[in-house]
Structure formats: structure tokens, C-alpha cells
Amino acid sequence: AQAILAQAQPLSAKLRTPLDTRRGTSRSAPMASKALVVPAAFGCAAAFVAPQQGLRGAPAAGAQEAGRAPVAAEPAQAACTLSAAAKLAGAAIVVGGLRAARRHGGRASARAVAMKATGIAINGFGRIGRQVARIAMKDPDVELKLINASYDAEYLAYQMKYDSIHGRYDGTIEADGDSLVIDGQKVALSHTRDPAEIPFTAHGAEYVCESTGVFLTAEKVQPHLKAGAKKIVFSAPAKDDSHTIVMGVNQDTYDSSMTCVSCASCTTNGLAPLVKAINDKFGIKRGLMTTIHAMTASQPTVDGSSKKDWRGGRAASGNIIPSSTGAAKAVAKVIPDVKGKLTGMAFRVPTIDVSVVDLTCELDTPTSYEEICAEVKRRAEGDMKGFLGYCDEDLVSTDFETCTISSTFDSKAGIMIDPTFVKLVAWYDNEWGYSCRVVDLIKHMASVDESGTSTKTEVKKSVEDLSDADLKGKTVLIRCDLNVPLNADLAITDETRITASIPTIEYLCKKGAKVLA
């Protein structure tokens, strides 16, 4: 082993990390990039955590017993650790560890990097703003610092405490002067219509949920930024080319250089996870979407006026109202492969929450309805868990009230006419489920911003896949001890792990990688 380590030492110098002769350890000097550079032969994925960062649910590398390689207790934990390591190292390429790396886009990875609670503010306290506030108050990863709304503290407390759909708030809410005390935590209030006057800096609110429906372009939120906001999340489709993210679908495209991000619409969040699961496996040639959508605050309860949409001005409480929606076309913003293949419409119906989407599509690959159900269930229980759900019970809309899942596939509601033509149905709580995604998106952005890296990670199954890859100046996270050769005694030892890893490390260095982790 000492001889092998001697061979590895020159490579270690290239990687700027002196190797320790103790099994599974390294002595890493502080690096501006926060990346801990560890040749992959030295221990499992849990060794890839930067000093003093650690993971929730996994001990920090520095906390391990001296001389013993850190070991993740469960595969899921190891996967989460590898995902976090990719963030910490700023990995542009992940080599090996494919199953774990795929989790990089899941909910666990969005929460993996340990950090202080993210300070958030809510501008606008309508249906989405209130649900975001409720969800944020119960999430230890975020801290609600400030609410900017028109009404006084007494009325805002009332609005948050009582809800006709989601029930009474599970906690305590009191008005205290011009602030709220929620579950014993003071939340500041402001009441300005000029975002330049909102005291974001004074209250430590770096991430803003913009839920007024008014400020939906990068230009219009410049006053927010000048007032001290760090990042803006639109709880509605952007009205410019600001980046759009649907959690569980394309969150890996977020980059810390982005200032304004849209969480898309509730219907796009209800449709995109299903589209992704189907398109990934079977391919979508073309499709039509219809959402049967609960009425919203923008509709009059009795006949009123709407110059823009005459039918939309009719009584929401007593009509089924055909309407337009850009949700289907917006899916192409998060799944470029379906650009030009989807469009849709809406029917507004007289219910006050929960909507259902009908996706009728032609597939590229012939299949059966049973195979479609099996694939959706697999994704719902796997890498898309928490975003895509699966239901095989005879449920109705009220059964999905306050459901946290973006899109729940109803296996009993779909139909198929031939192997490539199918109608699929998915439920979504257009208030609560969507608000959960707004909070998830803020947390994901904060996690990426904390590590100072992009989450856009390319996965390569093996070194052979890298022959055409441009690695110059990139950070590469490598896990190359998964399929190491056996020694003469048919055993896998540290020597064989190290020996097997060295050619890979040499190859990546020759390709010009900036940092190997």
C-alpha cells in the first residue's frame, strides 16, 4: 500500500491535496472553491464532504473516528452525500456512481448542503402568499422574516389563521404592533406599494417570493434588488425571458448567477412531471392538454365585466367557463424536447381548490396502458418522488386538498385506444402543492448559492464516455471504486482500489480538468 501511495503522490500534487497514509483520509488545505479533493479510491461517497460542511442525516467527514474511512449507513444516504459533494465541489461532470448521481435532481439533493435557515420575504399576501407563509413557518430550512401586504397586522393574522380550504393554522398567530408573532417567532410587516421601500436588508430577507402578480419581469423587480433582495422567485409565469424552473423536472438548470426565477404556473407544475416521465420512456410525438381548473380570485363570483376575456367575466360560482392557458406550451421551457408538440386549454369550474389535468398524446414508442402505469409508478417512487405521485384508488377532487405533490397520476382515470394514443389524468392542488414548490425552489436556489456552483451536472457512466467531453477548466467529481479489479486472493483491498483509480485520475488530469473530487 505504501508503494502504491508513493505512486499516487505526484498525482496528489497535481490535485493540490496531500494524501494521508491512514486509510480513507486526506489532509486538504483550504481552497477558495470549497471543494474537498479526494481521490475516489479513498473510501465511500461520504468522504467527499468539504470540511466543516457535513450533511443532515450523515456525520461530517471530520467527525469520523481517526484512521477509519467514513461509511454511509444506507445507500440512500450515500446517494444524498454524493449529490451534496457534487454541489460542494461545483462538479460539472460526474463520473461513475450513476444511480446516486441521478438523485442530484431530487428533493434530497436540494436540501443536502448544511446551511443556516434561509431568510425569506413574501411580497403580496393573496392565496399563494398565505400558503407559502404557512409552509415556510413549518420548514426549518427557511425563516420567514418579512411580509409586505396592504392590510394591518390584525387582519393579516386573521387571513393566515383561518382558511376555507386548508383549515385553521396549526400553530399560534398573534398581532403584535406592526408585526406578527407566529409560533413564537416575530415576523416583520411592511405596507408599501413601492418595492424600493420594502425593508429587505433591515430584516435579513435575501430571497423574495414575489406573489403580487404585478412584478413579473426582471426589469420590474430591479427596485426589489436595490432594496436589498438577493434573489426573486415569481410565483407565476414570468412575462419576460426570466428562467423558469419546475422542481423535479429541470431544477438542475439553475445557476447561481440567475437573479430572477419563475416557478411557472400551478398547471405547468401539475403537467410537467407527468410529461417528463412519459417523454423520457416512450417519447411524446404530440399532445393536447386540458385542465379542469378550480376558480381563482381573479374571477367574479357573479356576472361581472372582463374586457380581455368576455367569458371570464361571467359568474365563477355557477358556470363551467372555457378559458385559455399557456401551461402546456410553457412545459417546453422546462422540457425543451417537447417544444412545439404540446398545447392546451382550460375549463374553469365552480370548485374552490384542486384541479385536474388531462393529457391526450400520441407516443413515439408503442406500449400498453399497464406499462405506462408501471413507469409512472416507478418514477413516482424513485427519482421524482415528492413531485410526481401515483394513485390507484377511486378518489375525487376533495381528496387532494392540501396535497403537497405537484402532480398525482390517476391510474384508474386514463384510457388508451391503441398502443400509441393515450389519455392520461393527473390531479394537483393548485394552491398548496404549488406553494410547496415555491418554497422548495427557494431552498434549492439558496443551496446552490451557498455552494457557489451550478447544479447543471453531466453524468457519464464511464471514462470511455469522456473521450469527446471538454473537461478543460472543469471540476470533475469521480467515483471510480465501484467496479475495481480483484487481487490475487479474489479480494477488493485498498491497494486494488488505488491501483484501479490512478489511470482514471491520470486521464482526467491530461484532459485538463481543473479540480478532481
Coordinates of C-alpha atoms in Angstrom, one line a residue:
A1 CA 0.0 0.0 0.0
Q2 CA 2.9 2.4 0.8
A3 CA 4.3 1.7 -2.7
I4 CA 1.0 2.5 -4.3
L5 CA 0.7 5.7 -2.3
A6 CA 4.1 6.7 -3.4
Q7 CA 2.9 6.4 -7.0
A8 CA -0.1 8.4 -6.2
Q9 CA 1.8 11.2 -4.5
P10 CA 2.8 13.1 -7.7
L11 CA -0.9 12.9 -8.8
S12 CA -1.9 14.3 -5.5
A13 CA 0.4 17.3 -6.0
K14 CA -1.4 18.0 -9.3
L15 CA -4.7 17.8 -7.4
R16 CA -3.3 20.2 -4.7
T17 CA -4.2 17.7 -1.9
P18 CA -1.6 15.9 0.2
L19 CA -2.5 12.3 0.8
D20 CA -2.5 10.8 4.3
T21 CA -1.2 7.3 4.6
R22 CA -4.1 6.5 7.0
R23 CA -6.9 4.6 5.3
G24 CA -9.6 6.7 3.8
T25 CA -8.4 10.1 4.9
S26 CA -6.8 13.2 3.4
R27 CA -5.4 16.5 4.6
S28 CA -6.9 19.2 2.5
A29 CA -5.7 22.7 2.6
P30 CA -8.4 25.4 2.5
M31 CA -9.5 26.1 -1.1
A32 CA -11.5 29.1 -2.3
S33 CA -13.8 26.8 -4.2
K34 CA -14.7 24.9 -1.0
A35 CA -14.1 21.7 -2.9
L36 CA -12.5 18.8 -1.0
V37 CA -10.3 17.0 -3.4
V38 CA -10.2 13.3 -2.5
P39 CA -9.1 10.6 -5.0
A40 CA -12.1 8.3 -5.3
A41 CA -10.3 5.2 -4.1
F42 CA -10.2 6.5 -0.5
G43 CA -13.5 5.5 1.0
C44 CA -17.1 5.8 0.0
A45 CA -19.1 8.8 -1.1
A46 CA -19.4 10.1 2.4
A47 CA -15.7 11.1 2.3
F48 CA -16.5 13.7 -0.4
V49 CA -17.9 16.3 2.0
A50 CA -16.0 19.6 2.3
P51 CA -14.5 20.3 5.8
Q52 CA -17.0 21.7 8.3
Q53 CA -19.9 21.4 5.9
G54 CA -21.4 18.0 6.7
L55 CA -24.8 16.7 5.8
R56 CA -28.1 16.4 7.5
G57 CA -28.5 12.7 8.3
A58 CA -24.9 11.9 7.8
P59 CA -21.9 12.7 10.1
A60 CA -19.4 15.2 8.8
A61 CA -16.2 13.8 7.4
G62 CA -14.2 15.5 10.2
A63 CA -16.3 13.8 12.8
Q64 CA -15.3 10.3 11.9
E65 CA -13.1 8.2 14.1
A66 CA -9.4 8.8 13.3
G67 CA -8.0 6.4 10.8
R68 CA -11.3 4.9 9.8
A69 CA -13.0 5.5 6.4
P70 CA -16.3 7.2 6.7
V71 CA -19.2 4.9 5.7
A72 CA -22.7 5.9 4.8
A73 CA -25.2 3.8 6.7
E74 CA -27.7 3.4 3.9
P75 CA -27.5 3.6 0.1
A76 CA -29.9 6.5 0.1
Q77 CA -27.7 8.4 2.4
A78 CA -24.7 7.7 0.3
A79 CA -26.6 9.0 -2.8
C80 CA -27.6 12.1 -0.9
T81 CA -23.9 12.6 0.1
L82 CA -22.6 12.2 -3.4
S83 CA -25.2 14.7 -4.6
A84 CA -24.1 17.2 -2.0
A85 CA -20.5 16.6 -2.8
A86 CA -21.2 17.4 -6.4
K87 CA -22.6 20.8 -5.2
L88 CA -19.7 21.5 -2.8
A89 CA -17.1 20.7 -5.4
G90 CA -19.0 22.5 -8.1
A91 CA -18.9 19.4 -10.3
A92 CA -19.6 20.0 -13.9
I93 CA -19.1 16.3 -14.6
V94 CA -19.9 13.3 -12.5
V95 CA -18.1 10.0 -13.5
G96 CA -19.5 6.8 -12.1
G97 CA -21.9 6.4 -9.3
L98 CA -24.7 6.8 -11.8
R99 CA -27.6 5.8 -9.6
A100 CA -26.5 8.1 -6.9
A101 CA -25.8 10.9 -9.3
R102 CA -29.2 10.7 -10.8
R103 CA -30.6 11.7 -7.4
H104 CA -28.8 15.0 -7.8
G105 CA -32.0 16.4 -9.2
G106 CA -34.3 15.1 -6.4
R107 CA -35.6 16.6 -3.3
A108 CA -32.9 15.2 -1.1
S109 CA -30.1 16.9 -3.0
A110 CA -31.8 20.2 -2.8
R111 CA -31.6 20.0 0.9
A112 CA -28.3 18.2 1.3
V113 CA -25.9 21.0 1.9
A114 CA -26.0 22.1 5.6
M115 CA -26.5 25.8 6.0
K116 CA -28.3 28.3 8.2
A117 CA -32.0 28.8 7.6
T118 CA -32.6 31.0 4.5
G119 CA -34.2 34.3 5.3
I120 CA -37.2 34.9 3.0
A121 CA -39.8 37.7 2.4
I122 CA -43.2 37.5 0.8
N123 CA -44.5 40.4 -1.3
G124 CA -48.2 40.0 -1.7
F125 CA -50.5 38.1 0.7
G126 CA -53.1 36.5 -1.6
R127 CA -53.9 32.8 -1.9
I128 CA -50.3 31.8 -2.8
G129 CA -48.6 34.2 -0.4
R130 CA -50.5 32.9 2.6
Q131 CA -49.9 29.3 1.8
V132 CA -46.2 30.0 1.2
A133 CA -46.2 31.7 4.7
R134 CA -47.8 28.6 6.3
I135 CA -45.4 26.2 4.7
A136 CA -42.3 28.3 5.4
M137 CA -43.2 28.5 9.1
K138 CA -43.1 24.7 9.4
D139 CA -39.9 24.3 7.4
P140 CA -36.6 24.5 9.4
D141 CA -34.6 25.3 6.3
V142 CA -36.2 28.7 5.8
E143 CA -37.1 31.6 8.1
L144 CA -39.9 33.9 7.3
K145 CA -38.6 37.4 8.0
L146 CA -40.9 39.8 6.4
I147 CA -44.4 40.1 4.8
N148 CA -45.2 43.1 2.7
A149 CA -49.0 43.5 2.3
S150 CA -51.6 46.2 2.3
Y151 CA -53.5 45.3 5.4
D152 CA -52.8 45.8 9.1
A153 CA -51.4 43.2 11.4
E154 CA -54.7 42.2 12.9
Y155 CA -56.3 41.4 9.6
L156 CA -53.2 39.7 8.2
A157 CA -53.2 37.4 11.3
Y158 CA -56.8 36.6 10.7
Q159 CA -56.1 35.8 7.0
M160 CA -53.3 33.4 7.8
K161 CA -55.0 31.8 10.8
Y162 CA -58.2 30.8 9.0
D163 CA -58.6 29.2 5.6
S164 CA -61.8 27.9 3.9
I165 CA -59.8 25.1 2.2
H166 CA -56.7 24.3 4.2
G167 CA -58.3 24.8 7.6
R168 CA -57.1 26.6 10.7
Y169 CA -53.4 27.2 11.0
D170 CA -51.6 24.5 13.0
G171 CA -49.9 26.8 15.5
T172 CA -50.3 30.2 17.1
I173 CA -50.6 33.6 15.3
E174 CA -50.9 36.9 17.1
A175 CA -50.7 40.5 16.0
D176 CA -48.0 42.4 17.9
G177 CA -48.0 46.1 17.0
D178 CA -47.0 46.2 13.3
S179 CA -45.7 42.6 13.2
L180 CA -47.0 39.1 13.5
V181 CA -45.8 36.5 16.1
I182 CA -46.2 33.1 14.5
D183 CA -45.4 30.1 16.6
G184 CA -43.5 32.4 18.9
Q185 CA -41.4 33.9 16.1
K186 CA -41.7 37.5 15.2
V187 CA -42.3 38.3 11.5
A188 CA -42.0 41.9 10.5
L189 CA -44.6 43.6 8.3
S190 CA -44.4 46.5 5.8
H191 CA -47.2 48.1 3.9
T192 CA -45.8 49.8 0.8
R193 CA -46.8 49.5 -2.8
D194 CA -43.3 50.7 -3.9
P195 CA -40.9 47.7 -3.7
A196 CA -38.0 50.0 -3.4
E197 CA -39.2 50.9 0.0
I198 CA -39.6 47.3 1.3
P199 CA -37.0 46.8 4.1
F200 CA -35.5 43.6 2.9
T201 CA -32.0 44.4 4.2
A202 CA -33.1 45.5 7.6
H203 CA -34.8 42.2 8.3
G204 CA -32.3 39.9 6.7
A205 CA -34.7 38.7 3.9
E206 CA -32.5 37.7 1.0
Y207 CA -34.9 35.6 -1.0
V208 CA -38.3 37.1 -2.0
C209 CA -41.4 35.3 -3.0
E210 CA -43.0 37.8 -5.4
S211 CA -46.7 36.9 -5.3
T212 CA -48.5 40.2 -6.1
G213 CA -48.8 39.1 -9.8
V214 CA -47.6 42.6 -10.7
F215 CA -43.8 42.5 -10.8
L216 CA -43.1 39.6 -13.2
T217 CA -40.2 40.7 -15.2
A218 CA -36.5 41.2 -14.4
E219 CA -36.9 45.0 -15.1
K220 CA -39.9 45.3 -12.7
V221 CA -38.0 43.7 -9.8
Q222 CA -35.0 45.9 -10.0
P223 CA -36.4 48.0 -7.1
H224 CA -36.6 44.8 -5.0
L225 CA -32.9 44.2 -5.6
K226 CA -32.0 47.8 -4.9
A227 CA -33.9 47.4 -1.6
G228 CA -31.7 44.5 -0.6
A229 CA -33.3 41.4 -2.0
K230 CA -30.7 38.9 -3.3
K231 CA -33.0 36.7 -5.4
I232 CA -36.6 36.9 -6.6
V233 CA -38.9 33.9 -7.2
F234 CA -42.0 34.7 -9.2
S235 CA -45.0 32.7 -8.0
A236 CA -46.4 32.9 -11.5
P237 CA -45.2 32.6 -15.1
A238 CA -42.7 35.3 -15.9
K239 CA -43.7 37.9 -18.5
D240 CA -40.2 38.1 -20.0
D241 CA -37.4 35.6 -20.6
S242 CA -36.5 35.1 -17.0
H243 CA -35.6 31.5 -16.3
T244 CA -38.4 29.0 -15.5
I245 CA -38.0 26.1 -13.1
V246 CA -40.4 23.3 -12.3
M247 CA -39.0 21.4 -9.3
G248 CA -38.5 17.7 -10.0
V249 CA -38.1 18.4 -13.7
N250 CA -35.4 21.0 -14.5
Q251 CA -34.1 22.4 -11.2
D252 CA -30.6 21.3 -12.3
T253 CA -30.6 24.2 -14.8
Y254 CA -30.5 26.8 -12.0
D255 CA -27.3 28.7 -11.9
S256 CA -26.2 31.0 -9.0
S257 CA -25.7 33.9 -11.5
M258 CA -29.5 34.0 -12.0
T259 CA -31.3 36.7 -10.1
C260 CA -35.0 36.2 -11.1
V261 CA -36.5 32.8 -11.5
S262 CA -40.1 31.8 -12.2
C263 CA -41.8 28.8 -10.5
A264 CA -44.0 28.6 -13.6
S265 CA -47.8 28.2 -13.0
C266 CA -49.6 25.7 -10.9
T267 CA -50.9 23.9 -14.0
T268 CA -47.4 23.7 -15.5
N269 CA -46.2 22.2 -12.3
G270 CA -49.2 19.8 -12.5
L271 CA -48.4 18.8 -16.0
A272 CA -44.6 18.8 -16.4
P273 CA -43.7 16.0 -14.1
L274 CA -46.1 13.6 -15.9
V275 CA -44.8 14.8 -19.3
K276 CA -41.2 14.2 -18.2
A277 CA -42.0 10.7 -17.0
I278 CA -43.8 9.8 -20.2
N279 CA -41.5 11.5 -22.6
D280 CA -38.3 10.1 -21.0
K281 CA -39.6 6.5 -21.5
F282 CA -41.9 6.5 -24.5
G283 CA -41.4 9.8 -26.3
I284 CA -44.3 12.2 -27.0
K285 CA -44.9 12.9 -30.7
R286 CA -47.7 15.5 -30.0
G287 CA -50.3 16.2 -27.4
L288 CA -53.3 18.2 -26.2
M289 CA -53.8 19.2 -22.6
T290 CA -57.0 20.3 -20.9
T291 CA -57.0 21.4 -17.3
I292 CA -60.3 21.3 -15.3
H293 CA -59.3 24.2 -13.0
A294 CA -60.8 25.4 -9.8
M295 CA -61.9 29.0 -9.8
T296 CA -59.5 31.7 -8.6
A297 CA -59.6 35.1 -7.0
S298 CA -59.4 36.8 -10.4
Q299 CA -62.9 35.6 -11.4
P300 CA -66.1 37.3 -10.2
T301 CA -68.5 35.2 -8.1
V302 CA -71.4 36.7 -10.0
D303 CA -71.6 38.1 -13.5
G304 CA -69.2 41.0 -13.9
S305 CA -67.1 42.5 -16.6
S306 CA -63.9 41.4 -18.4
K307 CA -62.9 43.3 -21.4
K308 CA -60.0 40.9 -22.1
D309 CA -62.0 37.7 -21.6
W310 CA -65.7 38.0 -22.0
R311 CA -66.5 34.5 -20.8
G312 CA -64.1 35.1 -17.9
G313 CA -66.3 37.9 -16.7
R314 CA -69.2 35.5 -16.1
A315 CA -70.0 34.1 -12.6
A316 CA -67.4 31.7 -11.5
S317 CA -69.7 30.2 -8.9
G318 CA -72.3 28.9 -11.3
N319 CA -70.6 28.2 -14.7
I320 CA -68.2 26.0 -16.4
I321 CA -66.1 28.5 -18.3
P322 CA -63.8 27.7 -21.2
S323 CA -60.5 29.6 -21.0
S324 CA -57.1 29.8 -22.5
T325 CA -53.9 28.7 -20.8
G326 CA -50.2 28.8 -21.7
A327 CA -49.4 26.0 -19.3
A328 CA -48.9 23.3 -22.0
K329 CA -46.7 25.4 -24.1
A330 CA -44.8 26.5 -21.0
V331 CA -43.8 22.9 -20.4
A332 CA -41.4 23.3 -23.3
K333 CA -39.5 25.9 -21.2
V334 CA -38.6 23.2 -18.8
I335 CA -38.6 20.2 -21.2
P336 CA -37.2 21.5 -24.4
D337 CA -37.7 18.2 -26.2
V338 CA -41.5 18.8 -26.3
K339 CA -41.2 22.3 -27.8
G340 CA -43.9 22.7 -30.5
K341 CA -45.5 19.4 -29.5
L342 CA -48.0 20.4 -26.8
T343 CA -50.8 23.0 -26.5
G344 CA -53.8 23.2 -24.3
M345 CA -56.9 24.9 -22.9
A346 CA -58.7 25.2 -19.6
F347 CA -62.2 24.9 -18.2
R348 CA -62.8 26.9 -15.0
V349 CA -65.3 25.1 -12.8
P350 CA -67.2 26.2 -9.7
T351 CA -64.9 24.5 -7.1
I352 CA -62.6 26.5 -4.9
D353 CA -59.5 24.3 -4.9
V354 CA -57.8 21.3 -6.6
S355 CA -57.6 20.9 -10.4
V356 CA -57.1 18.0 -12.7
V357 CA -55.1 17.8 -16.0
D358 CA -56.0 15.6 -18.9
L359 CA -53.1 14.9 -21.2
T360 CA -54.1 13.3 -24.5
C361 CA -51.0 12.4 -26.5
E362 CA -49.5 10.3 -29.3
L363 CA -46.4 8.4 -28.3
D364 CA -43.3 7.6 -30.3
T365 CA -42.9 4.1 -28.8
P366 CA -45.9 1.7 -28.9
T367 CA -46.7 0.4 -25.4
S368 CA -49.6 -0.6 -23.2
Y369 CA -51.5 1.3 -20.6
E370 CA -50.2 -1.1 -18.0
E371 CA -46.6 -0.3 -19.0
I372 CA -47.4 3.4 -18.8
C373 CA -48.8 3.0 -15.3
A374 CA -45.8 0.9 -14.2
E375 CA -43.4 3.5 -15.5
V376 CA -45.1 6.4 -13.8
K377 CA -45.3 4.5 -10.5
R378 CA -41.6 3.7 -10.8
R379 CA -40.7 7.3 -11.3
A380 CA -43.1 8.4 -8.5
E381 CA -41.4 6.1 -6.1
G382 CA -37.9 6.9 -7.4
D383 CA -36.2 10.0 -8.6
M384 CA -39.4 12.0 -8.9
K385 CA -40.8 11.2 -5.5
G386 CA -42.4 14.2 -3.9
F387 CA -43.1 15.8 -7.2
L388 CA -44.9 13.1 -9.1
G389 CA -47.4 10.9 -7.3
Y390 CA -49.3 7.7 -8.2
C391 CA -52.9 6.9 -7.3
D392 CA -54.8 3.6 -7.9
E393 CA -57.8 4.4 -5.7
D394 CA -61.2 5.8 -6.6
L395 CA -60.6 9.4 -5.4
V396 CA -62.2 12.7 -6.2
S397 CA -61.0 16.3 -6.1
T398 CA -61.5 17.0 -2.4
D399 CA -59.3 14.0 -1.6
F400 CA -56.4 16.0 -3.0
E401 CA -56.9 19.1 -0.9
T402 CA -53.6 20.2 0.8
C403 CA -51.7 17.6 -1.1
T404 CA -48.0 18.5 -1.3
I405 CA -47.3 16.6 -4.5
S406 CA -47.1 18.6 -7.7
S407 CA -48.9 16.1 -10.0
T408 CA -50.6 12.9 -8.9
F409 CA -51.2 10.4 -11.7
D410 CA -54.7 8.8 -11.6
S411 CA -54.1 5.3 -12.9
K412 CA -57.9 4.5 -12.9
A413 CA -58.9 7.5 -14.9
G414 CA -56.8 7.1 -18.0
I415 CA -57.8 5.4 -21.3
M416 CA -56.0 4.1 -24.3
I417 CA -57.3 3.5 -27.9
D418 CA -54.2 1.9 -29.4
P419 CA -50.5 1.4 -28.5
T420 CA -49.5 5.0 -29.3
F421 CA -52.6 7.0 -28.4
V422 CA -53.5 7.6 -24.8
K423 CA -55.3 9.9 -22.4
L424 CA -53.6 10.4 -19.0
V425 CA -55.0 12.1 -15.9
A426 CA -53.3 13.8 -13.0
W427 CA -54.5 15.8 -10.0
Y428 CA -52.9 18.8 -8.4
D429 CA -53.8 21.1 -5.5
N430 CA -53.3 24.4 -7.4
E431 CA -52.8 26.3 -4.2
W432 CA -51.0 24.1 -1.6
G433 CA -49.0 21.8 -3.9
Y434 CA -47.8 24.8 -6.0
S435 CA -46.9 26.8 -2.8
C436 CA -44.8 23.8 -1.6
R437 CA -42.8 24.1 -4.9
V438 CA -42.2 27.8 -4.4
V439 CA -40.6 27.1 -1.0
D440 CA -38.7 24.1 -2.5
L441 CA -37.4 26.3 -5.3
I442 CA -36.2 29.0 -2.8
K443 CA -34.4 26.3 -0.8
H444 CA -32.9 24.8 -3.9
M445 CA -31.6 28.2 -5.0
A446 CA -30.2 29.0 -1.6
S447 CA -28.5 25.6 -1.5
V448 CA -26.8 26.3 -4.9
D449 CA -26.0 29.8 -4.0
E450 CA -24.4 28.7 -0.7
S451 CA -22.1 26.3 -2.6
G452 CA -21.4 29.0 -5.2
T453 CA -21.9 26.5 -8.0
S454 CA -24.3 25.5 -10.7
T455 CA -26.3 22.3 -10.4
K456 CA -26.2 21.6 -14.1
T457 CA -24.3 18.3 -13.8
E458 CA -23.5 16.0 -16.7
V459 CA -23.4 12.3 -15.8
K460 CA -21.0 9.9 -17.5
K461 CA -21.2 6.2 -16.9
S462 CA -17.5 5.5 -17.5
V463 CA -14.3 7.1 -18.5
E464 CA -14.8 5.9 -22.1
D465 CA -17.8 8.2 -22.3
L466 CA -15.5 11.2 -21.7
S467 CA -13.5 10.7 -25.0
D468 CA -15.3 13.6 -26.6
A469 CA -16.0 15.6 -23.5
D470 CA -14.5 19.1 -22.9
L471 CA -13.0 18.9 -19.4
K472 CA -10.6 21.8 -19.6
G473 CA -11.1 24.0 -16.6
K474 CA -14.0 22.0 -15.2
T475 CA -14.4 20.4 -11.8
V476 CA -14.9 16.6 -12.0
L477 CA -16.4 14.5 -9.2
I478 CA -15.3 10.9 -9.7
R479 CA -16.4 7.7 -8.1
C480 CA -14.2 5.1 -9.6
D481 CA -14.1 2.4 -6.9
L482 CA -17.4 0.8 -7.9
N483 CA -16.1 -1.9 -10.2
V484 CA -12.5 -2.4 -9.2
P485 CA -10.5 -5.5 -10.1
L486 CA -9.8 -8.2 -7.6
N487 CA -6.4 -9.0 -6.3
A488 CA -4.7 -12.4 -6.4
D489 CA -6.8 -13.6 -3.4
L490 CA -10.0 -12.5 -5.2
A491 CA -10.5 -9.7 -2.7
I492 CA -11.0 -6.0 -3.1
T493 CA -8.5 -4.1 -1.0
D494 CA -7.3 -0.5 -0.7
E495 CA -4.3 -1.4 -2.9
T496 CA -6.6 -2.6 -5.7
R497 CA -8.9 0.4 -5.3
I498 CA -6.0 2.8 -5.5
T499 CA -4.4 0.9 -8.4
A500 CA -7.6 0.9 -10.3
S501 CA -8.2 4.6 -9.7
I502 CA -4.8 6.0 -10.8
P503 CA -5.3 5.6 -14.6
T504 CA -8.6 7.3 -14.4
I505 CA -7.2 10.2 -12.4
E506 CA -4.2 10.5 -14.8
Y507 CA -6.6 10.5 -17.8
L508 CA -8.7 13.2 -16.3
C509 CA -5.7 15.3 -15.5
K510 CA -4.4 15.0 -19.0
K511 CA -7.8 16.2 -20.3
G512 CA -7.3 19.4 -18.4
A513 CA -9.7 19.1 -15.5
K514 CA -9.3 22.0 -13.0
V515 CA -10.2 20.0 -9.9
L516 CA -10.9 16.4 -9.3
A517 CA -13.0 15.4 -6.3

